Short mmCIF file of C-alpha atoms in Angstrom, two decimals:
data_model
loop_
_atom_site.label_atom_id
_atom_site.label_comp_id
_atom_site.label_asym_id
_atom_site.label_seq_id
_atom_site.Cartn_x
_atom_site.Cartn_y
_atom_site.Cartn_z
CA MET A 170 -0.35 38.28 -4.79
CA LEU A 171 -2.50 41.22 -4.95
CA SER A 172 -3.23 41.10 -1.08
CA GLY A 173 0.45 40.63 -0.22
CA ASN A 174 -0.17 37.37 1.19
CA ASP A 175 1.14 33.91 0.13
CA TYR A 176 -0.52 30.61 -0.19
CA LEU A 177 0.58 27.22 0.92
CA GLY A 178 -1.82 24.30 0.10
CA ALA A 179 -1.78 20.51 0.31
CA LEU A 180 -3.29 18.77 -2.69
CA LYS A 181 -5.69 15.93 -2.08
CA GLY A 182 -7.29 13.20 -4.08
CA ASN A 183 -10.42 15.38 -4.78
CA GLN A 184 -8.14 17.77 -6.66
CA SER A 185 -7.14 14.81 -8.92
CA GLY A 186 -6.16 17.14 -12.09
CA LEU A 187 -4.21 19.44 -10.28
CA LEU A 188 -2.49 16.64 -8.14
CA SER A 189 -1.66 14.87 -11.30
CA GLU A 190 -0.27 18.02 -12.77
CA ALA A 191 1.91 18.59 -9.81
CA LYS A 192 3.30 14.99 -9.85
CA ALA A 193 4.12 15.13 -13.53
CA ASN A 194 5.94 18.63 -13.30
CA PHE A 195 7.77 17.71 -10.12
CA GLN A 196 11.60 17.80 -10.93
CA PRO A 197 13.34 15.69 -8.17
CA HIS A 198 16.38 16.73 -6.47
CA GLN A 199 16.47 20.46 -7.04
CA GLN A 200 16.47 20.71 -3.22
CA GLN A 201 16.01 18.07 -0.54
CA TYR A 202 15.83 17.89 3.35
CA THR A 203 15.32 14.75 5.37
CA GLN A 204 14.10 14.58 8.98
CA GLU A 205 14.08 11.63 11.11
CA ASN A 206 12.54 11.08 14.61
CA LYS A 207 12.90 8.21 16.78
CA GLY A 208 10.73 7.32 19.79
CA HIS A 209 7.73 5.59 21.24
CA GLY A 210 8.45 2.34 19.48
CA ARG A 211 8.56 3.86 15.98
CA VAL A 212 10.98 5.49 13.52
CA GLU A 213 9.56 8.28 11.23
CA ARG A 214 11.39 9.62 8.35
CA ARG A 215 10.22 12.63 6.03
CA ILE A 216 11.95 13.55 2.84
CA GLN A 217 11.08 16.87 1.60
CA GLY A 218 11.87 17.83 -1.98
CA ILE A 219 11.35 21.22 -3.42
CA CYS A 220 11.28 22.31 -7.08
CA HIS A 221 10.49 25.64 -8.77
CA ALA A 222 7.07 25.32 -10.44
CA SER A 223 6.78 25.31 -14.30
CA ASN A 224 4.28 27.14 -16.26
CA GLU A 225 2.60 23.89 -17.19
CA ILE A 226 0.17 23.87 -14.18
CA ARG A 227 -3.03 25.28 -15.00
CA ASP A 228 -4.95 27.85 -13.18
CA MET A 229 -2.67 28.51 -10.26
CA PRO A 230 -1.65 32.11 -10.27
CA TYR A 231 1.45 32.93 -8.59
CA LEU A 232 2.59 29.45 -8.14
CA LYS A 233 6.31 29.30 -7.54
CA THR A 234 7.14 26.17 -5.67
CA LEU A 235 6.16 22.51 -5.78
CA ILE A 236 6.84 20.39 -2.62
CA ARG A 237 6.80 16.63 -2.34
CA VAL A 238 7.01 14.94 1.13
CA GLU A 239 7.60 11.30 1.33
CA SER A 240 6.91 9.88 4.87
CA TYR A 241 8.18 6.61 6.17
CA ARG A 242 6.93 5.17 9.52
CA GLU A 243 8.26 1.93 10.96
CA THR A 244 6.76 0.20 14.03
CA ILE A 245 7.21 -3.32 15.22
CA GLN A 246 3.97 -4.36 13.56
CA GLU A 247 4.08 -2.41 10.31
CA GLU A 248 5.78 -0.10 7.78
CA THR A 249 3.80 2.60 5.95
CA THR A 250 4.70 5.07 3.53
CA GLU A 251 2.83 8.12 2.28
CA THR A 252 3.64 10.77 -0.45
CA ARG A 253 2.19 14.33 -0.30
CA TYR A 254 2.19 17.24 -2.51
CA ILE A 255 2.02 20.83 -1.57
CA ILE A 256 1.90 23.89 -3.76
CA SER A 257 2.85 27.46 -2.70
CA SER A 258 3.35 31.06 -3.91
CA LEU A 259 6.44 31.24 -1.70
CA LYS A 260 9.79 30.63 -3.23
CA ALA A 261 10.74 28.09 -0.53
CA ASN A 262 13.81 26.35 0.26
CA ALA A 263 13.97 22.58 1.39
CA GLY A 264 13.47 22.11 5.16
CA ILE A 265 11.65 25.34 5.78
CA VAL A 266 8.17 23.84 6.17
CA LEU A 267 7.24 20.12 6.78
CA PRO A 268 3.72 18.83 6.92
CA THR A 269 3.07 16.60 9.93
CA SER A 270 1.41 13.31 9.47
CA SER A 271 -1.96 14.89 10.65
CA GLY A 272 -1.98 17.35 7.52
CA LEU A 273 -1.07 20.27 9.60
CA LEU A 274 1.79 22.46 8.60
CA GLY A 275 4.73 23.03 10.99
CA SER A 276 8.27 24.59 10.80
CA ARG A 277 11.49 22.69 11.49
CA LYS A 278 12.45 25.43 13.90
CA GLN A 279 9.74 24.47 16.22
CA GLY A 280 11.70 21.20 16.95
CA THR A 281 8.60 18.72 17.32
CA LEU A 282 5.98 19.00 14.67
CA ARG A 283 2.45 18.89 15.70
#
């Protein structure tokens, strides 16, 4: 980018046009990373898939990477799933950045994501 900085942004429902474009243009299995945590009566698994962005996504200068994170959480009472999409100007590799369930971003090198 012109400033020399990169962006990494989670897409939300209020960005429905951009979110639907990211979903439509995501090419699964280009790269994938799985992380599983067990403890405190629950099992959490996140599967991060990364693909290189196509030119089909509108109005996103410098977009290079689409990231999809599928989160699965299992407790004694329930099982939940959530899929999130992230866009970035970085040319990222799978497993480098995983969003936590709170929506903040963490690095797998930190060990525990918070």
